[in-house]
C-alpha cells in the first residue's frame, strides 16, 4: 500500500503526467478553472455525471480544493486531460471508490464537447488503466454507465472493458435512482486493438 500511496501522491508533482502522442493526463491546476467552468456548462455532462448544475467558478474552485484531501486519504484521484505539451483542456478523468482491501476502483470521465469523437476519452481510459494496474497494483477496474449513455458505453468497450451486466436501481444520480451497466477490466485482459496503448509515461 505504501508504494501505491507514493505513486498516488506523486501525481501532484507538476512534472508528473501520463502521456501518449496527443494527450497528457496531469494534476488539475488553478489556471484550469476558466476552461473547466466553460466545459461544464455542457448539458451532456450535466445529464450523465455528478458535476453540479449550474456549474460556477465556485464549484470549480471547491472541486480543486477537495482533491488534496481525497488524494491524501487514498479515496479519489482526478486528472485533467489536456492536449500534449499545451494547456488546452480536453476532458477530465479519475479514479473513485478506491478500495485498497479489494484493490478495485471506478473510472469516471467526461470530454469537453468540442473534443468529442476523436478517441480522446478511450485513450485516456487506457492510459489511466495501465498506470492503475502497474503503479497502484489494482486488480480490477470498473466503469459504471447509464444504459442510455451510448457514447460512454462505446468508450468502455473500446478501451477493452467487458460488460458484466446491469445493476438495477444501483445509485442515485441527481435525485433519481438509476440502473447502471457495469464494465470491468482486469490486468491480464487483452489490450484494445487501437492506438490506445500508452506510448510513454513521464514523471
Ligand atoms: C462519453 C464521452 C466521455 C465520450 O468521449 P469521447 O472523447 O467523445 O469518446 P471517444 O472519442 O474516445 O469515443 C470512444 C468510442 O465511442 C464512440 N462514440 C463516441 N461518441 C459516440 C456517440 N455519441 N455515439 C456512438 N458512438 C460514440 C467512438 O466512435 C469510439 O468508438 P470506436 O473506438 O469504435 O471508434 C463524452 O461523450 C462525454 O463527455 N459525455 C458526457 C459525460 C458522460 O457521459 N460521461 C460518462 C459518464 S459514465
PDB file of C-alpha atoms and ligand atoms in Angstrom:
ATOM      1  CA  UNK A   1       0.000   0.000   0.000  1.00  0.00           C
ATOM      2  CA  UNK A   2       2.836   2.419   0.756  1.00  0.00           C
ATOM      3  CA  UNK A   3       4.284   2.124  -2.778  1.00  0.00           C
ATOM      4  CA  UNK A   4       0.793   2.721  -4.135  1.00  0.00           C
ATOM      5  CA  UNK A   5       0.319   5.687  -1.817  1.00  0.00           C
ATOM      6  CA  UNK A   6       3.649   7.141  -3.005  1.00  0.00           C
ATOM      7  CA  UNK A   7       2.514   6.712  -6.613  1.00  0.00           C
ATOM      8  CA  UNK A   8      -0.795   8.429  -5.854  1.00  0.00           C
ATOM      9  CA  UNK A   9       0.882  11.354  -4.099  1.00  0.00           C
ATOM     10  CA  UNK A  10       3.460  11.678  -6.895  1.00  0.00           C
ATOM     11  CA  UNK A  11       0.648  12.707  -9.251  1.00  0.00           C
ATOM     12  CA  UNK A  12       0.628  16.150  -7.605  1.00  0.00           C
ATOM     13  CA  UNK A  13       4.180  16.850  -8.845  1.00  0.00           C
ATOM     14  CA  UNK A  14       3.940  19.495 -11.597  1.00  0.00           C
ATOM     15  CA  UNK A  15       6.172  17.353 -13.854  1.00  0.00           C
ATOM     16  CA  UNK A  16       4.069  14.179 -13.432  1.00  0.00           C
ATOM     17  CA  UNK A  17       1.936  13.045 -16.323  1.00  0.00           C
ATOM     18  CA  UNK A  18       0.618  10.044 -18.215  1.00  0.00           C
ATOM     19  CA  UNK A  19       1.197  10.646 -21.897  1.00  0.00           C
ATOM     20  CA  UNK A  20       0.595   9.325 -25.355  1.00  0.00           C
ATOM     21  CA  UNK A  21       1.348  11.077 -28.621  1.00  0.00           C
ATOM     22  CA  UNK A  22      -1.523  13.552 -28.310  1.00  0.00           C
ATOM     23  CA  UNK A  23      -2.688  13.546 -24.697  1.00  0.00           C
ATOM     24  CA  UNK A  24      -1.387  14.349 -21.277  1.00  0.00           C
ATOM     25  CA  UNK A  25      -3.208  13.351 -18.104  1.00  0.00           C
ATOM     26  CA  UNK A  26      -1.940  15.603 -15.322  1.00  0.00           C
ATOM     27  CA  UNK A  27      -2.984  17.144 -11.999  1.00  0.00           C
ATOM     28  CA  UNK A  28      -5.559  19.909 -12.145  1.00  0.00           C
ATOM     29  CA  UNK A  29      -4.225  23.449 -11.714  1.00  0.00           C
ATOM     30  CA  UNK A  30      -5.968  26.610 -10.604  1.00  0.00           C
ATOM     31  CA  UNK A  31      -5.243  28.054 -14.068  1.00  0.00           C
ATOM     32  CA  UNK A  32      -7.591  25.374 -15.491  1.00  0.00           C
ATOM     33  CA  UNK A  33     -10.622  26.855 -13.714  1.00  0.00           C
ATOM     34  CA  UNK A  34     -11.931  29.036 -16.602  1.00  0.00           C
ATOM     35  CA  UNK A  35     -11.738  26.128 -19.087  1.00  0.00           C
ATOM     36  CA  UNK A  36     -13.257  23.764 -16.511  1.00  0.00           C
ATOM     37  CA  UNK A  37     -16.193  26.108 -15.920  1.00  0.00           C
ATOM     38  CA  UNK A  38     -16.727  26.563 -19.673  1.00  0.00           C
ATOM     39  CA  UNK A  39     -16.667  22.797 -20.341  1.00  0.00           C
ATOM     40  CA  UNK A  40     -19.089  22.022 -17.520  1.00  0.00           C
ATOM     41  CA  UNK A  41     -21.833  24.226 -18.991  1.00  0.00           C
ATOM     42  CA  UNK A  42     -22.470  21.359 -21.419  1.00  0.00           C
ATOM     43  CA  UNK A  43     -25.877  19.658 -20.952  1.00  0.00           C
ATOM     44  CA  UNK A  44     -24.485  16.148 -21.610  1.00  0.00           C
ATOM     45  CA  UNK A  45     -22.021  16.491 -18.707  1.00  0.00           C
ATOM     46  CA  UNK A  46     -24.863  17.798 -16.533  1.00  0.00           C
ATOM     47  CA  UNK A  47     -27.074  14.866 -17.561  1.00  0.00           C
ATOM     48  CA  UNK A  48     -24.708  11.931 -17.151  1.00  0.00           C
ATOM     49  CA  UNK A  49     -22.300  12.891 -14.361  1.00  0.00           C
ATOM     50  CA  UNK A  50     -22.322  14.127 -10.771  1.00  0.00           C
ATOM     51  CA  UNK A  51     -20.922  17.502 -11.888  1.00  0.00           C
ATOM     52  CA  UNK A  52     -23.248  20.096 -10.287  1.00  0.00           C
ATOM     53  CA  UNK A  53     -25.708  22.105 -12.411  1.00  0.00           C
ATOM     54  CA  UNK A  54     -25.396  25.041 -12.851  1.00  0.00           C
ATOM     55  CA  UNK A  55     -21.599  24.986 -12.625  1.00  0.00           C
ATOM     56  CA  UNK A  56     -19.770  28.084 -11.449  1.00  0.00           C
ATOM     57  CA  UNK A  57     -16.222  29.193 -10.660  1.00  0.00           C
ATOM     58  CA  UNK A  58     -17.025  28.498  -7.012  1.00  0.00           C
ATOM     59  CA  UNK A  59     -17.851  24.865  -7.874  1.00  0.00           C
ATOM     60  CA  UNK A  60     -14.626  24.537  -9.862  1.00  0.00           C
ATOM     61  CA  UNK A  61     -12.504  26.006  -7.060  1.00  0.00           C
ATOM     62  CA  UNK A  62     -14.194  23.747  -4.486  1.00  0.00           C
ATOM     63  CA  UNK A  63     -13.515  20.730  -6.734  1.00  0.00           C
ATOM     64  CA  UNK A  64      -9.826  21.607  -6.941  1.00  0.00           C
ATOM     65  CA  UNK A  65      -9.605  22.306  -3.211  1.00  0.00           C
ATOM     66  CA  UNK A  66     -11.203  18.980  -2.202  1.00  0.00           C
ATOM     67  CA  UNK A  67      -8.760  16.947  -4.263  1.00  0.00           C
ATOM     68  CA  UNK A  68      -5.792  17.189  -1.891  1.00  0.00           C
ATOM     69  CA  UNK A  69      -7.716  15.598   0.982  1.00  0.00           C
ATOM     70  CA  UNK A  70      -9.277  12.902  -1.241  1.00  0.00           C
ATOM     71  CA  UNK A  71      -5.857  12.013  -2.619  1.00  0.00           C
ATOM     72  CA  UNK A  72      -4.140  12.017   0.787  1.00  0.00           C
ATOM     73  CA  UNK A  73      -6.865   9.713   2.117  1.00  0.00           C
ATOM     74  CA  UNK A  74      -6.365   7.423  -0.893  1.00  0.00           C
ATOM     75  CA  UNK A  75     -10.032   7.767  -1.864  1.00  0.00           C
ATOM     76  CA  UNK A  76     -10.024   9.549  -5.224  1.00  0.00           C
ATOM     77  CA  UNK A  77      -7.713  10.815  -7.953  1.00  0.00           C
ATOM     78  CA  UNK A  78      -8.843  13.401 -10.508  1.00  0.00           C
ATOM     79  CA  UNK A  79      -6.788  14.349 -13.558  1.00  0.00           C
ATOM     80  CA  UNK A  80      -7.159  16.905 -16.320  1.00  0.00           C
ATOM     81  CA  UNK A  81      -6.888  15.610 -19.887  1.00  0.00           C
ATOM     82  CA  UNK A  82      -5.013  18.195 -21.957  1.00  0.00           C
ATOM     83  CA  UNK A  83      -3.502  18.344 -25.425  1.00  0.00           C
ATOM     84  CA  UNK A  84       0.127  17.134 -25.195  1.00  0.00           C
ATOM     85  CA  UNK A  85       2.506  19.995 -24.482  1.00  0.00           C
ATOM     86  CA  UNK A  86      -0.340  22.506 -24.158  1.00  0.00           C
ATOM     87  CA  UNK A  87      -2.889  23.545 -21.566  1.00  0.00           C
ATOM     88  CA  UNK A  88      -5.955  23.155 -23.800  1.00  0.00           C
ATOM     89  CA  UNK A  89      -8.457  21.241 -21.683  1.00  0.00           C
ATOM     90  CA  UNK A  90      -9.915  18.233 -23.491  1.00  0.00           C
ATOM     91  CA  UNK A  91     -11.594  16.476 -20.602  1.00  0.00           C
ATOM     92  CA  UNK A  92     -11.478  15.010 -17.150  1.00  0.00           C
ATOM     93  CA  UNK A  93     -10.772  11.507 -15.887  1.00  0.00           C
ATOM     94  CA  UNK A  94     -10.383   9.988 -12.469  1.00  0.00           C
ATOM     95  CA  UNK A  95     -10.405   7.060 -10.101  1.00  0.00           C
ATOM     96  CA  UNK A  96     -13.116   6.943  -7.448  1.00  0.00           C
ATOM     97  CA  UNK A  97     -14.285   4.382  -4.897  1.00  0.00           C
ATOM     98  CA  UNK A  98     -10.685   3.264  -4.433  1.00  0.00           C
ATOM     99  CA  UNK A  99     -10.909   0.123  -2.274  1.00  0.00           C
ATOM    100  CA  UNK A 100      -7.465  -0.879  -1.012  1.00  0.00           C
ATOM    101  CA  UNK A 101      -8.782  -4.062   0.623  1.00  0.00           C
ATOM    102  CA  UNK A 102     -10.156  -5.361  -2.658  1.00  0.00           C
ATOM    103  CA  UNK A 103      -7.696  -3.485  -4.916  1.00  0.00           C
ATOM    104  CA  UNK A 104     -10.529  -2.058  -7.027  1.00  0.00           C
ATOM    105  CA  UNK A 105     -11.531   1.379  -8.276  1.00  0.00           C
ATOM    106  CA  UNK A 106     -14.051   3.008 -10.578  1.00  0.00           C
ATOM    107  CA  UNK A 107     -13.049   5.154 -13.544  1.00  0.00           C
ATOM    108  CA  UNK A 108     -15.166   8.211 -14.357  1.00  0.00           C
ATOM    109  CA  UNK A 109     -14.748  10.721 -17.187  1.00  0.00           C
ATOM    110  CA  UNK A 110     -16.126  13.434 -19.383  1.00  0.00           C
ATOM    111  CA  UNK A 111     -14.825  15.099 -22.548  1.00  0.00           C
ATOM    112  CA  UNK A 112     -15.241  18.779 -23.420  1.00  0.00           C
ATOM    113  CA  UNK A 113     -17.902  18.956 -26.158  1.00  0.00           C
ATOM    114  CA  UNK A 114     -15.578  20.268 -28.938  1.00  0.00           C
ATOM    115  CA  UNK A 115     -13.060  17.477 -28.223  1.00  0.00           C
ATOM    116  CA  UNK A 116     -15.524  14.586 -28.576  1.00  0.00           C
ATOM    117  CA  UNK A 117     -15.466  11.889 -31.225  1.00  0.00           C
ATOM    118  CA  UNK A 118     -11.680  11.757 -31.645  1.00  0.00           C
ATOM    119  CA  UNK A 119     -10.920   8.831 -29.352  1.00  0.00           C
ATOM    120  CA  UNK A 120      -9.623  11.092 -26.594  1.00  0.00           C
ATOM    121  CA  UNK A 121     -11.567   9.525 -23.766  1.00  0.00           C
ATOM    122  CA  UNK A 122     -10.893   5.979 -24.979  1.00  0.00           C
ATOM    123  CA  UNK A 123      -7.148   6.698 -24.950  1.00  0.00           C
ATOM    124  CA  UNK A 124      -7.312   8.485 -21.591  1.00  0.00           C
ATOM    125  CA  UNK A 125      -9.080   5.437 -20.100  1.00  0.00           C
ATOM    126  CA  UNK A 126      -6.361   3.144 -21.456  1.00  0.00           C
ATOM    127  CA  UNK A 127      -3.557   5.344 -20.111  1.00  0.00           C
ATOM    128  CA  UNK A 128      -5.106   5.570 -16.659  1.00  0.00           C
ATOM    129  CA  UNK A 129      -5.971   1.848 -16.538  1.00  0.00           C
ATOM    130  CA  UNK A 130      -2.440   0.733 -17.419  1.00  0.00           C
ATOM    131  CA  UNK A 131      -0.993   3.035 -14.749  1.00  0.00           C
ATOM    132  CA  UNK A 132      -3.549   1.977 -12.106  1.00  0.00           C
ATOM    133  CA  UNK A 133      -2.585  -1.672 -12.610  1.00  0.00           C
ATOM    134  CA  UNK A 134       1.187  -1.037 -12.754  1.00  0.00           C
ATOM    135  CA  UNK A 135       1.748   1.783 -10.267  1.00  0.00           C
ATOM    136  CA  UNK A 136      -1.135   1.268  -7.838  1.00  0.00           C
ATOM    137  CA  UNK A 137      -1.258  -2.526  -8.075  1.00  0.00           C
ATOM    138  CA  UNK A 138      -5.020  -2.569  -8.573  1.00  0.00           C
ATOM    139  CA  UNK A 139      -6.556  -5.903  -9.534  1.00  0.00           C
ATOM    140  CA  UNK A 140      -9.806  -4.721 -11.135  1.00  0.00           C
ATOM    141  CA  UNK A 141     -11.181  -1.510 -12.616  1.00  0.00           C
ATOM    142  CA  UNK A 142     -14.851  -0.746 -13.183  1.00  0.00           C
ATOM    143  CA  UNK A 143     -16.821   1.717 -15.280  1.00  0.00           C
ATOM    144  CA  UNK A 144     -20.498   2.242 -14.436  1.00  0.00           C
ATOM    145  CA  UNK A 145     -22.604   3.631 -17.259  1.00  0.00           C
ATOM    146  CA  UNK A 146     -26.282   4.504 -17.609  1.00  0.00           C
ATOM    147  CA  UNK A 147     -27.793   2.065 -20.124  1.00  0.00           C
ATOM    148  CA  UNK A 148     -28.931   5.015 -22.297  1.00  0.00           C
ATOM    149  CA  UNK A 149     -25.472   6.618 -22.397  1.00  0.00           C
ATOM    150  CA  UNK A 150     -24.452   5.223 -25.761  1.00  0.00           C
ATOM    151  CA  UNK A 151     -21.210   7.171 -26.163  1.00  0.00           C
ATOM    152  CA  UNK A 152     -19.918   6.203 -22.722  1.00  0.00           C
ATOM    153  CA  UNK A 153     -20.764   2.528 -23.309  1.00  0.00           C
ATOM    154  CA  UNK A 154     -18.732   2.754 -26.518  1.00  0.00           C
ATOM    155  CA  UNK A 155     -15.790   4.297 -24.664  1.00  0.00           C
ATOM    156  CA  UNK A 156     -15.766   1.490 -22.085  1.00  0.00           C
ATOM    157  CA  UNK A 157     -15.980  -1.250 -24.726  1.00  0.00           C
ATOM    158  CA  UNK A 158     -13.419   0.422 -26.997  1.00  0.00           C
ATOM    159  CA  UNK A 159     -10.971   0.625 -24.066  1.00  0.00           C
ATOM    160  CA  UNK A 160     -11.251  -3.140 -23.615  1.00  0.00           C
ATOM    161  CA  UNK A 161     -13.665  -3.237 -20.673  1.00  0.00           C
ATOM    162  CA  UNK A 162     -16.120  -6.153 -20.607  1.00  0.00           C
ATOM    163  CA  UNK A 163     -19.791  -5.593 -19.830  1.00  0.00           C
ATOM    164  CA  UNK A 164     -20.813  -7.833 -16.938  1.00  0.00           C
ATOM    165  CA  UNK A 165     -24.461  -6.957 -16.513  1.00  0.00           C
ATOM    166  CA  UNK A 166     -26.987  -4.437 -15.255  1.00  0.00           C
ATOM    167  CA  UNK A 167     -27.090  -3.191 -11.664  1.00  0.00           C
ATOM    168  CA  UNK A 168     -30.741  -2.353 -11.011  1.00  0.00           C
ATOM    169  CA  UNK A 169     -31.612   0.875  -9.186  1.00  0.00           C
ATOM    170  CA  UNK A 170     -27.948   0.938  -8.172  1.00  0.00           C
ATOM    171  CA  UNK A 171     -27.371   4.529  -7.162  1.00  0.00           C
ATOM    172  CA  UNK A 172     -28.873   7.977  -7.049  1.00  0.00           C
ATOM    173  CA  UNK A 173     -27.933  10.489  -9.729  1.00  0.00           C
ATOM    174  CA  UNK A 174     -29.352  13.968  -9.277  1.00  0.00           C
ATOM    175  CA  UNK A 175     -32.359  12.908  -7.252  1.00  0.00           C
ATOM    176  CA  UNK A 176     -33.336   9.786  -9.188  1.00  0.00           C
ATOM    177  CA  UNK A 177     -32.330   6.160  -8.628  1.00  0.00           C
ATOM    178  CA  UNK A 178     -30.794   4.704 -11.780  1.00  0.00           C
ATOM    179  CA  UNK A 179     -29.830   1.409 -13.330  1.00  0.00           C
ATOM    180  CA  UNK A 180     -26.163   1.119 -14.312  1.00  0.00           C
ATOM    181  CA  UNK A 181     -24.365  -1.219 -16.672  1.00  0.00           C
ATOM    182  CA  UNK A 182     -21.122  -2.435 -15.119  1.00  0.00           C
ATOM    183  CA  UNK A 183     -17.971  -2.865 -17.225  1.00  0.00           C
ATOM    184  CA  UNK A 184     -14.702  -4.232 -15.857  1.00  0.00           C
ATOM    185  CA  UNK A 185     -11.063  -4.554 -16.860  1.00  0.00           C
ATOM    186  CA  UNK A 186      -8.512  -6.921 -15.310  1.00  0.00           C
ATOM    187  CA  UNK A 187      -4.709  -6.625 -15.643  1.00  0.00           C
ATOM    188  CA  UNK A 188      -4.489  -9.694 -17.896  1.00  0.00           C
ATOM    189  CA  UNK A 189      -7.260  -8.651 -20.291  1.00  0.00           C
ATOM    190  CA  UNK A 190      -6.234  -8.248 -23.945  1.00  0.00           C
ATOM    191  CA  UNK A 191      -5.162  -4.714 -24.912  1.00  0.00           C
ATOM    192  CA  UNK A 192      -7.623  -2.917 -27.196  1.00  0.00           C
ATOM    193  CA  UNK A 193      -6.703  -3.186 -30.867  1.00  0.00           C
ATOM    194  CA  UNK A 194      -6.191   0.540 -31.408  1.00  0.00           C
ATOM    195  CA  UNK A 195      -3.650   3.273 -30.749  1.00  0.00           C
ATOM    196  CA  UNK A 196      -4.966   3.439 -27.201  1.00  0.00           C
ATOM    197  CA  UNK A 197      -1.896   1.960 -25.557  1.00  0.00           C
ATOM    198  CA  UNK A 198       0.411   4.360 -23.751  1.00  0.00           C
ATOM    199  CA  UNK A 199       3.441   5.479 -25.741  1.00  0.00           C
ATOM    200  CA  UNK A 200       5.258   6.853 -22.727  1.00  0.00           C
ATOM    201  CA  UNK A 201       4.866   7.643 -19.070  1.00  0.00           C
ATOM    202  CA  UNK A 202       6.802  10.601 -17.794  1.00  0.00           C
ATOM    203  CA  UNK A 203       7.474  11.944 -14.355  1.00  0.00           C
TER     204      UNK A 203
HETATM  205  C1  LIG B   1     -18.897   9.791 -23.080  1.00  0.00           C
HETATM  206  C2  LIG B   1     -17.821  10.782 -23.559  1.00  0.00           C
HETATM  207  C3  LIG B   1     -16.843  10.965 -22.406  1.00  0.00           C
HETATM  208  C4  LIG B   1     -17.124  10.201 -24.780  1.00  0.00           C
HETATM  209  O1  LIG B   1     -15.976  10.994 -25.039  1.00  0.00           O
HETATM  210  P1  LIG B   1     -15.240  10.977 -26.473  1.00  0.00           P
HETATM  211  O2  LIG B   1     -13.871  11.525 -26.248  1.00  0.00           O
HETATM  212  O3  LIG B   1     -16.084  11.599 -27.495  1.00  0.00           O
HETATM  213  O4  LIG B   1     -15.160   9.415 -26.786  1.00  0.00           O
HETATM  214  P2  LIG B   1     -14.175   8.759 -27.838  1.00  0.00           P
HETATM  215  O5  LIG B   1     -13.976   9.690 -28.982  1.00  0.00           O
HETATM  216  O6  LIG B   1     -12.975   8.251 -27.099  1.00  0.00           O
HETATM  217  O7  LIG B   1     -15.048   7.543 -28.350  1.00  0.00           O
HETATM  218  C5  LIG B   1     -14.806   6.179 -27.988  1.00  0.00           C
HETATM  219  C6  LIG B   1     -15.680   5.318 -28.847  1.00  0.00           C
HETATM  220  O8  LIG B   1     -17.047   5.676 -28.699  1.00  0.00           O
HETATM  221  C7  LIG B   1     -17.596   6.050 -29.957  1.00  0.00           C
HETATM  222  N1  LIG B   1     -18.521   7.134 -29.696  1.00  0.00           N
HETATM  223  C8  LIG B   1     -18.252   8.317 -29.106  1.00  0.00           C
HETATM  224  N2  LIG B   1     -19.375   9.050 -29.044  1.00  0.00           N
HETATM  225  C9  LIG B   1     -20.357   8.304 -29.608  1.00  0.00           C
HETATM  226  C10 LIG B   1     -21.749   8.509 -29.829  1.00  0.00           C
HETATM  227  N3  LIG B   1     -22.363   9.639 -29.445  1.00  0.00           N
HETATM  228  N4  LIG B   1     -22.451   7.529 -30.413  1.00  0.00           N
HETATM  229  C11 LIG B   1     -21.832   6.373 -30.772  1.00  0.00           C
HETATM  230  N5  LIG B   1     -20.540   6.113 -30.592  1.00  0.00           N
HETATM  231  C12 LIG B   1     -19.818   7.068 -29.993  1.00  0.00           C
HETATM  232  C13 LIG B   1     -16.416   6.454 -30.784  1.00  0.00           C
HETATM  233  O9  LIG B   1     -16.684   6.285 -32.175  1.00  0.00           O
HETATM  234  C14 LIG B   1     -15.383   5.472 -30.317  1.00  0.00           C
HETATM  235  O10 LIG B   1     -15.637   4.194 -30.868  1.00  0.00           O
HETATM  236  P3  LIG B   1     -14.501   3.462 -31.689  1.00  0.00           P
HETATM  237  O11 LIG B   1     -13.310   3.374 -30.772  1.00  0.00           O
HETATM  238  O12 LIG B   1     -15.106   2.157 -32.017  1.00  0.00           O
HETATM  239  O13 LIG B   1     -14.284   4.366 -32.857  1.00  0.00           O
HETATM  240  C15 LIG B   1     -18.427  12.152 -23.939  1.00  0.00           C
HETATM  241  O14 LIG B   1     -19.449  11.948 -24.883  1.00  0.00           O
HETATM  242  C16 LIG B   1     -18.976  12.915 -22.742  1.00  0.00           C
HETATM  243  O15 LIG B   1     -18.258  13.660 -22.103  1.00  0.00           O
HETATM  244  N6  LIG B   1     -20.277  12.762 -22.452  1.00  0.00           N
HETATM  245  C17 LIG B   1     -20.901  13.458 -21.339  1.00  0.00           C
HETATM  246  C18 LIG B   1     -20.380  12.974 -19.983  1.00  0.00           C
HETATM  247  C19 LIG B   1     -20.503  11.479 -19.820  1.00  0.00           C
HETATM  248  O16 LIG B   1     -21.412  10.845 -20.323  1.00  0.00           O
HETATM  249  N7  LIG B   1     -19.568  10.896 -19.046  1.00  0.00           N
HETATM  250  C20 LIG B   1     -19.559   9.470 -18.784  1.00  0.00           C
HETATM  251  C21 LIG B   1     -20.446   9.132 -17.654  1.00  0.00           C
HETATM  252  S1  LIG B   1     -20.465   7.353 -17.382  1.00  0.00           S
END
